Every structure is written in C-alpha cells, then in structure tokens.
mmCIF file of C-alpha atoms in Angstrom:
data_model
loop_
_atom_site.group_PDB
_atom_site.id
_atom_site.type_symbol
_atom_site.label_atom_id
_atom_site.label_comp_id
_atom_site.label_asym_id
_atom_site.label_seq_id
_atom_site.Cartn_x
_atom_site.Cartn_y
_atom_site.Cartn_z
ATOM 1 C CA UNK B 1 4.877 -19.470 55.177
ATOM 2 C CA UNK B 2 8.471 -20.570 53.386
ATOM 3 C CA UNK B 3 11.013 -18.722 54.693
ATOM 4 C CA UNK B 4 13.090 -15.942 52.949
ATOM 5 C CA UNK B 5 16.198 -18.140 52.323
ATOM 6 C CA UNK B 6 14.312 -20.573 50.667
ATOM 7 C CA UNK B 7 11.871 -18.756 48.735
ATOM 8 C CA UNK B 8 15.670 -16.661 47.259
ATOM 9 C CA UNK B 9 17.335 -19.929 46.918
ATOM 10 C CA UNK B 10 14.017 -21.461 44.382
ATOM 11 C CA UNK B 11 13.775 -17.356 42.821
ATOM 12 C CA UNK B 12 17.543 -17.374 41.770
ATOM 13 C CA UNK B 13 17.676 -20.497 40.305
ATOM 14 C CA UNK B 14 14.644 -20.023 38.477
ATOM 15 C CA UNK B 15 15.861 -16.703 36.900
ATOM 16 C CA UNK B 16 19.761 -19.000 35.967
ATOM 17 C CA UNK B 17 19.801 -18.821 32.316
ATOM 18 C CA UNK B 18 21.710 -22.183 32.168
ATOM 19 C CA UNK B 19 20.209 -25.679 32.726
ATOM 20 C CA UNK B 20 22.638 -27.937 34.440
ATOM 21 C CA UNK B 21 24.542 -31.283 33.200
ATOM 22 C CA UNK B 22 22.922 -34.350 34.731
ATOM 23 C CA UNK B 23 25.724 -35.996 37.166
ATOM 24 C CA UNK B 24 24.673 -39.575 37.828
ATOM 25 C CA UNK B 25 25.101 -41.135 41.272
ATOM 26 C CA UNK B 26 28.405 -42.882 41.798
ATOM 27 C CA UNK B 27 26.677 -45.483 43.833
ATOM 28 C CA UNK B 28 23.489 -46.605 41.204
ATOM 29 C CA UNK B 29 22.540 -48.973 43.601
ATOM 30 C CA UNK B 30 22.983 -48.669 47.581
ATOM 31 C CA UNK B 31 24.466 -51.861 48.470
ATOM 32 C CA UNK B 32 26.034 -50.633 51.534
ATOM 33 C CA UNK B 33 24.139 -51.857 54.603
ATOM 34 C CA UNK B 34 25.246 -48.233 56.260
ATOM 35 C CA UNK B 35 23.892 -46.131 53.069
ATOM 36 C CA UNK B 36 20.462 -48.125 53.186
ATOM 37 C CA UNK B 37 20.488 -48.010 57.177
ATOM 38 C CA UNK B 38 20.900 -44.224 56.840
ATOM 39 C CA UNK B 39 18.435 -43.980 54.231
ATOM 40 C CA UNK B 40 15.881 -45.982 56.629
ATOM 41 C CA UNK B 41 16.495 -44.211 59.448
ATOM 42 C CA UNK B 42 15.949 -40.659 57.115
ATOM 43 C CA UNK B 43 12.341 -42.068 56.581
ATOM 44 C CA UNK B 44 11.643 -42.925 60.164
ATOM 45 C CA UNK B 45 9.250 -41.342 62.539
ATOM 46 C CA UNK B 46 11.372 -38.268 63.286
ATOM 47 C CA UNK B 47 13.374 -38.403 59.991
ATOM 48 C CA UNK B 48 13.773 -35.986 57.293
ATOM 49 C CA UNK B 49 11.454 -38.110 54.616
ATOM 50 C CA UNK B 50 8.920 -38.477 56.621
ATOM 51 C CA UNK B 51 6.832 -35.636 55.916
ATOM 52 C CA UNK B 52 7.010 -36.410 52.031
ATOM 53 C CA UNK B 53 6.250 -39.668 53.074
ATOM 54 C CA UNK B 54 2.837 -38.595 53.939
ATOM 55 C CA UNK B 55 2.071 -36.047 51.010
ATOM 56 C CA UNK B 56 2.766 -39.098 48.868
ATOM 57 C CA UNK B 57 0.603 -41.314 51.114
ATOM 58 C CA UNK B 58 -2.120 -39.329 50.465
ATOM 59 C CA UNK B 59 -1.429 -38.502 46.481
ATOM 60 C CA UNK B 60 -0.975 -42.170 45.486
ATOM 61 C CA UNK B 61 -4.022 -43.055 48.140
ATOM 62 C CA UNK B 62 -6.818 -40.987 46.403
ATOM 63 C CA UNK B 63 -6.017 -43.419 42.887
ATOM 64 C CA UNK B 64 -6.768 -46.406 44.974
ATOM 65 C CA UNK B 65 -9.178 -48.773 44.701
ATOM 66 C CA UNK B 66 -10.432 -52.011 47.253
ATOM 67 C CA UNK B 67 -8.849 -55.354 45.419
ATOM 68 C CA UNK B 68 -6.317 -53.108 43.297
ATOM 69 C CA UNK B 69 -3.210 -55.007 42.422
ATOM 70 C CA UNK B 70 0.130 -52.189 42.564
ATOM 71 C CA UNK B 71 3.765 -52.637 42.084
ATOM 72 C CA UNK B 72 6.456 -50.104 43.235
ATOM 73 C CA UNK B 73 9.215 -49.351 41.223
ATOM 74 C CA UNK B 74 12.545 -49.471 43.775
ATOM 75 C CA UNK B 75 10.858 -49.676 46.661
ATOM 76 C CA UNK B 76 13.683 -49.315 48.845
ATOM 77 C CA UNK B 77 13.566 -49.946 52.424
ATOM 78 C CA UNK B 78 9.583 -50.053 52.365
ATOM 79 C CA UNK B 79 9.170 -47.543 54.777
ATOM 80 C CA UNK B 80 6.832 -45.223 52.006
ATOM 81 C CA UNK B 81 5.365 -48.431 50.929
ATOM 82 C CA UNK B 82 4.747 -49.358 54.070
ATOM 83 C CA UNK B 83 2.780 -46.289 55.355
ATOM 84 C CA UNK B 84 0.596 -46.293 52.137
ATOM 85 C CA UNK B 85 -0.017 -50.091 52.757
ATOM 86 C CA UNK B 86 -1.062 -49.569 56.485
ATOM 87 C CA UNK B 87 -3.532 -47.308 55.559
ATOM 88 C CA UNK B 88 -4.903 -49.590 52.268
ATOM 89 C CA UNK B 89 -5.656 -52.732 53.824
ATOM 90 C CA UNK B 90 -7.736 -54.165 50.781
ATOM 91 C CA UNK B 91 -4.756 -53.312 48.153
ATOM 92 C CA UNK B 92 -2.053 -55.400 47.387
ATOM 93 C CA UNK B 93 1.656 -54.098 46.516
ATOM 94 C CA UNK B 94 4.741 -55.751 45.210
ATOM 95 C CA UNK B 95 7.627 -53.771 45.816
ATOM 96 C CA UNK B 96 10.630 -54.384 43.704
ATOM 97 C CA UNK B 97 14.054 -53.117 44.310
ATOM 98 C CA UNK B 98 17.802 -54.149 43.027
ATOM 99 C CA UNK B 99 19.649 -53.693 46.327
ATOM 100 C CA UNK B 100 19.919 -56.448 48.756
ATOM 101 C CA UNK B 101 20.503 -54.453 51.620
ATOM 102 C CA UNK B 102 17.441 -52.717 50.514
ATOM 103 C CA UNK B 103 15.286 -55.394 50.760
ATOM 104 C CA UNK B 104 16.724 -56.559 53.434
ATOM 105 C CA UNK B 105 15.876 -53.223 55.487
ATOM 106 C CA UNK B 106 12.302 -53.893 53.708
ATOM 107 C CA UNK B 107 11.685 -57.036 55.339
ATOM 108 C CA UNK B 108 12.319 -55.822 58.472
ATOM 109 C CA UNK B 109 10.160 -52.768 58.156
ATOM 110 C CA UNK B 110 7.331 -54.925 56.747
ATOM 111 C CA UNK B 111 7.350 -57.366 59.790
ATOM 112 C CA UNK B 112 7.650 -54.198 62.634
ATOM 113 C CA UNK B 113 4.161 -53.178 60.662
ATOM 114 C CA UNK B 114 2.969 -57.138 60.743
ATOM 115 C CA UNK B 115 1.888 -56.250 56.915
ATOM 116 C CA UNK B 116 0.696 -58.946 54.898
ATOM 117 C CA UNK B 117 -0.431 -57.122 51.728
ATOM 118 C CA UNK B 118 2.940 -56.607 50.658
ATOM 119 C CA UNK B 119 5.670 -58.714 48.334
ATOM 120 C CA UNK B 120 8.548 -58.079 47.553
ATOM 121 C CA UNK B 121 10.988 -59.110 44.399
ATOM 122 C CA UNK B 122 14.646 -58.722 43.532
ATOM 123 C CA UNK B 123 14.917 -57.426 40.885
ATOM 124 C CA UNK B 124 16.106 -54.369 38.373
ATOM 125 C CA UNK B 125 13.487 -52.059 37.395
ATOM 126 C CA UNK B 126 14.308 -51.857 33.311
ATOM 127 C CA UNK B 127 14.125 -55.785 33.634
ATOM 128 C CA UNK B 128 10.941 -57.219 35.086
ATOM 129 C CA UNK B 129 10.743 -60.925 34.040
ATOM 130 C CA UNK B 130 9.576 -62.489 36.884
ATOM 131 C CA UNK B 131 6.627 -60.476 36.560
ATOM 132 C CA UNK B 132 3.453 -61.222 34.432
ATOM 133 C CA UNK B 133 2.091 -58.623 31.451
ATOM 134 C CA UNK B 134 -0.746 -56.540 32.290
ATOM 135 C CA UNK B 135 -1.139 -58.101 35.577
ATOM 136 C CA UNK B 136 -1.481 -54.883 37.605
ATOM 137 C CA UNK B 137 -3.924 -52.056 38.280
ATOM 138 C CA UNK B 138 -1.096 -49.396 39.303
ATOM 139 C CA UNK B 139 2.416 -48.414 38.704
ATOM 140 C CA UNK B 140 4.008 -46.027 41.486
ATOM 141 C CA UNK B 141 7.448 -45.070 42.199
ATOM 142 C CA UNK B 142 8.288 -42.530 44.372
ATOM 143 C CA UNK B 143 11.952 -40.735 44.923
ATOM 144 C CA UNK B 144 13.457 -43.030 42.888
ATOM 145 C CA UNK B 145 14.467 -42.794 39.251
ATOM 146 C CA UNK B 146 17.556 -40.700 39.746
ATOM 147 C CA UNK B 147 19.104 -43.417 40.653
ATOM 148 C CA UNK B 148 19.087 -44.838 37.457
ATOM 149 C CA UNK B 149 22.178 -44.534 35.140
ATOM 150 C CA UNK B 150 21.130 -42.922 32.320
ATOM 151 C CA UNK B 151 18.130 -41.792 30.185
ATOM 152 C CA UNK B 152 17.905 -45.057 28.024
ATOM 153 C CA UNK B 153 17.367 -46.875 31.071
ATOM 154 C CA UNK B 154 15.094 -44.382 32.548
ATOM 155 C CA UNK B 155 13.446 -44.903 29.469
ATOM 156 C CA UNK B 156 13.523 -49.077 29.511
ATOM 157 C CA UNK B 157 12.418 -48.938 32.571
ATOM 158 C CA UNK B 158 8.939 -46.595 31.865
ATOM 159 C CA UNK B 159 8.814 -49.407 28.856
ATOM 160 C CA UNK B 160 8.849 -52.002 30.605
ATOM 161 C CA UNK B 161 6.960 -50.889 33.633
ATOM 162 C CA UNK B 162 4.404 -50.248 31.251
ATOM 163 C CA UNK B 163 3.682 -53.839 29.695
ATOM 164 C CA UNK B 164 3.327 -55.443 33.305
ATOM 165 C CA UNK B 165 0.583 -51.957 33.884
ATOM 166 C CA UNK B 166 -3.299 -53.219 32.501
ATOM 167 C CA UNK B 167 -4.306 -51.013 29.344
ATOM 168 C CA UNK B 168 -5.200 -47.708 30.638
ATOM 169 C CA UNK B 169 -3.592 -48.135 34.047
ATOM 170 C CA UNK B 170 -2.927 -45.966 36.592
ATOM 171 C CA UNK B 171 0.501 -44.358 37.088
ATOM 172 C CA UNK B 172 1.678 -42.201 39.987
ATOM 173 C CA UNK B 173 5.719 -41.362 39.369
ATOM 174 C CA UNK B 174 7.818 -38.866 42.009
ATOM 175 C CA UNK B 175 10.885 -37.850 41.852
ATOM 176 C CA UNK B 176 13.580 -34.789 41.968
ATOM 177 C CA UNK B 177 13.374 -32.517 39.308
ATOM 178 C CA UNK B 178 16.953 -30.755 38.208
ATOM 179 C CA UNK B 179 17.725 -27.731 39.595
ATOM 180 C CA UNK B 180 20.129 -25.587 37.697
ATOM 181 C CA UNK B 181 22.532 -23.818 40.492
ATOM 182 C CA UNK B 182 24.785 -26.245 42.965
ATOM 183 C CA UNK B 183 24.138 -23.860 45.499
ATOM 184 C CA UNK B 184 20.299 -24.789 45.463
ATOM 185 C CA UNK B 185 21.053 -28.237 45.745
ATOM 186 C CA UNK B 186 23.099 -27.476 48.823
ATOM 187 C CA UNK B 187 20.578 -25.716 50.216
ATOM 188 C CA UNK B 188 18.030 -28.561 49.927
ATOM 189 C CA UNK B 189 20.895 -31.143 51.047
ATOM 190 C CA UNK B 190 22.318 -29.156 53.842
ATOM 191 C CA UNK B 191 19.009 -27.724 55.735
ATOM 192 C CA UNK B 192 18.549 -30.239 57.799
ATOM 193 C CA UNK B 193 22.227 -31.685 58.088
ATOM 194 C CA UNK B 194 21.490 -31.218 62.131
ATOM 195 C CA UNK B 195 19.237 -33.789 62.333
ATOM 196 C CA UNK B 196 20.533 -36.330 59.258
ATOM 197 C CA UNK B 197 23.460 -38.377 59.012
ATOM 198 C CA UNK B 198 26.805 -37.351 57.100
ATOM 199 C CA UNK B 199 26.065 -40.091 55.103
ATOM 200 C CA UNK B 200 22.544 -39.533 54.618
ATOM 201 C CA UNK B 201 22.730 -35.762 53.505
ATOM 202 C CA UNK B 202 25.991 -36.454 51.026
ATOM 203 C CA UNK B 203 23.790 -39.300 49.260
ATOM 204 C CA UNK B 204 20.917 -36.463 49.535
ATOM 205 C CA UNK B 205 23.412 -34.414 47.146
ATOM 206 C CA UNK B 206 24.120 -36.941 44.664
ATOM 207 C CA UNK B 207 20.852 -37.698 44.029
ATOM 208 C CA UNK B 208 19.540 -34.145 43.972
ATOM 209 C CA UNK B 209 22.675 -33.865 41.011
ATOM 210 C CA UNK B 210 21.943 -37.167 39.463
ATOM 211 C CA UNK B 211 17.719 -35.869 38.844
ATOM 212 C CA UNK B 212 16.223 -36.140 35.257
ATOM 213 C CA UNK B 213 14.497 -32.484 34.023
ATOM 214 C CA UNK B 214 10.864 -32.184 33.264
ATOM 215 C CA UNK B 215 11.671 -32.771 29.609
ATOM 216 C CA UNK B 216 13.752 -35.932 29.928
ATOM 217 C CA UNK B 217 10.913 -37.122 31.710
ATOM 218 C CA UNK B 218 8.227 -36.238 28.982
ATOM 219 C CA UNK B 219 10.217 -37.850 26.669
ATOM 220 C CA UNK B 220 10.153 -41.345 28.679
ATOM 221 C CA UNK B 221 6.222 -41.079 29.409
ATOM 222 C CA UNK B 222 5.394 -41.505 26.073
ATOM 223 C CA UNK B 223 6.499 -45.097 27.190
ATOM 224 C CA UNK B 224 2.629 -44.989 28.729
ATOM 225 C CA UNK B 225 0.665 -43.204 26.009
ATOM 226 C CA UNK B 226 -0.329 -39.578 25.744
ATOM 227 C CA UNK B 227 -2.567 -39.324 28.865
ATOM 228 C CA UNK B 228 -0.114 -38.654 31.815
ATOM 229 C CA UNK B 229 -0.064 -35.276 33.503
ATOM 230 C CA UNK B 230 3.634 -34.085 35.037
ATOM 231 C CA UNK B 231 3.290 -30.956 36.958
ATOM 232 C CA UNK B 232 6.029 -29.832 39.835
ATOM 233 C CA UNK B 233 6.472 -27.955 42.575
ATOM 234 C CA UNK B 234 5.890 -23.701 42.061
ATOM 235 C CA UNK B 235 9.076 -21.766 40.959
ATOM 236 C CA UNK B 236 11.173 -24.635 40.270
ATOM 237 C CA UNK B 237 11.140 -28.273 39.775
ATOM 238 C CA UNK B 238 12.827 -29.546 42.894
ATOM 239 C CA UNK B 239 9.704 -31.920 43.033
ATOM 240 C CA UNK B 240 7.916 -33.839 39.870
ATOM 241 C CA UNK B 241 4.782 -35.609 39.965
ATOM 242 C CA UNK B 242 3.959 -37.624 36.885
ATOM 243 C CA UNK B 243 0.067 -39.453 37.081
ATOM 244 C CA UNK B 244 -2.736 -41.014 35.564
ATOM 245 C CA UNK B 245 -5.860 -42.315 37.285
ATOM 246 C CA UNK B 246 -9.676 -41.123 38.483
ATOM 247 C CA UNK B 247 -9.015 -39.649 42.100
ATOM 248 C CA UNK B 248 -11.440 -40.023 44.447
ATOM 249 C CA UNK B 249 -12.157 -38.485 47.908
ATOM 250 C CA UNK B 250 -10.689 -40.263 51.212
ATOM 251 C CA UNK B 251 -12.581 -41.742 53.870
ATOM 252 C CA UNK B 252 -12.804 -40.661 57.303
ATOM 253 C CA UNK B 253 -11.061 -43.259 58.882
ATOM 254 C CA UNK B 254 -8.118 -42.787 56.193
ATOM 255 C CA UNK B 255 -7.716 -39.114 56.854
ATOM 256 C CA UNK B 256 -8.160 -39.188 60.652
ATOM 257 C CA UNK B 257 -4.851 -41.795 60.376
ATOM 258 C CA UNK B 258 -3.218 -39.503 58.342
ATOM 259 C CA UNK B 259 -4.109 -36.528 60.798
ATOM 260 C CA UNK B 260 -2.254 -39.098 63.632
ATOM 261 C CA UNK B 261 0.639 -39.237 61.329
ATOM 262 C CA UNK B 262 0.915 -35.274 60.544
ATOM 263 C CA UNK B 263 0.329 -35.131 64.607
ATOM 264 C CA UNK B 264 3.436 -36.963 65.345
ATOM 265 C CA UNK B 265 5.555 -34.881 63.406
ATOM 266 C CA UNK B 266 7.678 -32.320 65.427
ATOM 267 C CA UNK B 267 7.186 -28.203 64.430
ATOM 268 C CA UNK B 268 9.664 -28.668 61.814
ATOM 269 C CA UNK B 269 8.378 -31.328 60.101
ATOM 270 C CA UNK B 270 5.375 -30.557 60.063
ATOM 271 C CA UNK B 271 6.670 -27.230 58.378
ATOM 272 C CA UNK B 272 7.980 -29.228 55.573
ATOM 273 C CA UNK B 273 4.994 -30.770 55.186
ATOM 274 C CA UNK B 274 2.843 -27.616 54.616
ATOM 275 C CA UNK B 275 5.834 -25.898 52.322
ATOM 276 C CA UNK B 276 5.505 -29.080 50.253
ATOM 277 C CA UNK B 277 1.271 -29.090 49.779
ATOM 278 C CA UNK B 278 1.935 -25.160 49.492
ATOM 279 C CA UNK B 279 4.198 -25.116 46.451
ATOM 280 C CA UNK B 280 2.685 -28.131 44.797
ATOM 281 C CA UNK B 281 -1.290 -26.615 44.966
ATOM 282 C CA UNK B 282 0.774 -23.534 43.423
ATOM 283 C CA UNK B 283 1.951 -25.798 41.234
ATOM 284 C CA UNK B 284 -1.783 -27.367 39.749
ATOM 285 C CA UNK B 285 -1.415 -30.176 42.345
ATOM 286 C CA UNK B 286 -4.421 -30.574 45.049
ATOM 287 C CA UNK B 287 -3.401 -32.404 48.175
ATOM 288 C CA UNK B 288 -6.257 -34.230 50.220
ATOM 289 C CA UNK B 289 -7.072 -31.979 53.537
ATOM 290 C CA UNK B 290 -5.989 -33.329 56.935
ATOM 291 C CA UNK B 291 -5.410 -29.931 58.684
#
C-alpha cells in the first residue's frame, strides 16, 4: 500500500484551492552531456525511471501491432524506447529528439541492446520536415512535453505530430501533470534523492514545475480529433496518460519478459511500480498483469 506521507502529500494538494503558474524549464533542451548522462543513468537498471519505464512498456505495448510503423516524440536517451523495442521485435520506431547529447546517449543505448528496429532523427518536435505525412501507424511520447517552452508549441507540436500520424492513428502521450503545492513537487523530487544524482533530482524539479495541466492538454488534443481519452493518476494529476488505439491482450512470451524486468527491480522499485498501476487503475487506467 502507499505510504502515509504520500497518500497526505497527493490529499493536501488536491484539497489547495489554487492551481499553480506553469514555470518552464530553464534548460528546454538538455545539451549538457552531464544532465543527459544523469538522466540515462536515472533510467538504468537500478535507476529511479525504471519502474515507469515498464508500466509504459506495457501501456504503449498492448496498442501494438506486427509491421506497425511508430515514431517517438523526444526520445531522449532511448532507454524507454529501447525496452519497448526489445520486447516488439516486428515494430519499427523512429525516435526523434533535439538534443545532441541526447542522441548521442541514444546511440549508445541502442547498440548495448544490438537493436536494429530503431532510427533515430535530429530534430525538434513542433518541426518534423524530414519526415513524410501520414507515414506512421503510432505516435508515442512519454515524459516529455514539459520540456517544451510554452503552450503554442505544445500545441505545434500535437499539430504537427499529427499530419506525419495515418488518419485514425494511434496515440499514446505521458507526461507530468501540474501539481498545485511546491511542497508536493518536493516530495516527488526529493524521495529518492539517496539513490539519484544532485543533478538528476534538481532537473526532476524543474520539470515537475515546468508540467502542462489536464486542461492545457485537452486543449492541444484537439490537434488529433475528438477521440483521445486523457485520464491520470487517482487524487491528483502527478501522472497523465493521453491515448487512442484498440488494445489487445499480451502474449506469453511478452509478459514473462516483462515479469524478468519487474524481477530485477530491488523492493523499492518494485514498490513504485505497484503505487503507479495502483493509482492509475484508480484512476480508469488498466495495466496488463505480470504479478
């Protein structure tokens, strides 16, 4: 079960009166090789990301089809791209990112996993030339959109993401929700400071400050027609999900990799992991079994 402190932390800013001001980051795009290194390293095996690296393995994994074509909004250092890649062989992905060091970290993690169902493009997410209209079966993005600077070019980006997406696509969008009290925030920043970098949990912060609110986002999905659901974790937003797509049930051999995954996780971790698939079933969101 959540633990008092957090279950007070998500009650008291629930009952705030007072939505907070949106504070972007003050580094839009990590172009430090020690703020992408530190970001990596969060995702890793034993990092703090890694057990909502899995629940989003197995959210965006259940919209996927053999021969799909997907492209990943700021992809980052791969390593969520990489797990959901891993365990769908038959589906391509393009992952697209703006930072150098980024995709630099990418490459790396890409060749550790030998993956060769993965690209990867330079690129800014609001402007997507190099890639073709309607060329792909799936949009996903996950963690990522705070980082943009504003809502027009939250909104430019849904746009544009959405003419490269085939008619009727499917979408699968995560990201921090805003939380009203700073307090909260530290609370999600700070809790596992023991086991993070300095640099890791102060960029945790900022982006945790810098997140869109449930209605900013509804506003910016009309980008993709009327048909996407948002829902978010139970008592507050500190996690949104925004899809579209038929899900469909995972295979054996997926979930028993998945199980390995969940396996390797320390106590803690595999705490966070259950907390997460707790609040968001809460929430209206089902999570495919692996316990």
């Amino acid at each position: 079960m959540p633990e008092i402190r957090l279950l007070s932390h998500l009650l008291l800013d629930r009952l705030y009166p007072f939505q907070a001001q949106r504070e972007p980051e003050p580094d839009l795009i990590m172009e430090s090789e020690e703020q992408a290194t530190a970001f990596r390293d969060a995702g890793g095996e034993f990092g703090t990301i890694a057990p909502t690296y899995l629940f989003h393995t197995l959210q965006v994994s259940q919209r996927l089809r053999e021969g799909m074509k997907v492209f990943d909004l700021a992809c980052g250092p791969c390593n969520q791209l990489a797990q959901i890649a891993r365990l769908n062989p038959g589906v391509h992905f393009t992952g697209v990112d703006a930072s150098e060091s980024m995709l630099e970290n990418a490459r790396e993690t890409l060749k550790r996993y030998d993956l060769e169902n993965v690209s990867l493009l330079h690129g800014r997410i609001e402007q997507l030339a190099e890639l073709p209209h309607q060329a792909f079966d799936m949009v996903i993005s996950t963690m990522s959109m705070h980082h943009l600077p504003d809502l027009e070019t939250l909104n430019r980006s849904f746009e544009e993401a959405a003419r490269k997406l085939k008619v009727g696509g499917a979408i699968y969008i995560a990201d921090f929700g805003r939380l009203k009290l700073d307090v909260t925030r530290r609370y999600f920043a700070y809790s596992h400071s023991q086991t993070q970098t300095e640099i890791f949990t102060r960029d945790y912060l900022n982006s945790l400050r810098a997140a869109f609110s449930c209605k900013e986002f509804r506003q910016c999905l009309k980008a993709f027609g009327d048909d996407v659901s948002i829902k978010s974790t139970a008592i507050v937003p500190f996690m949104v999900l925004m899809h579209r797509g038929t899900e469909h049930a995972l295979d054996s051999r997926f979930l028993g990799c998945a199980r390995e995954i969940y396996d390797s996780f320390n106590k803690e971790q595999q705490k966070d992991f259950e907390d997460l698939v707790r609040f968001f079933s809460i929430g209206g969101v089902k999570t495919p079994s692996i316990l």
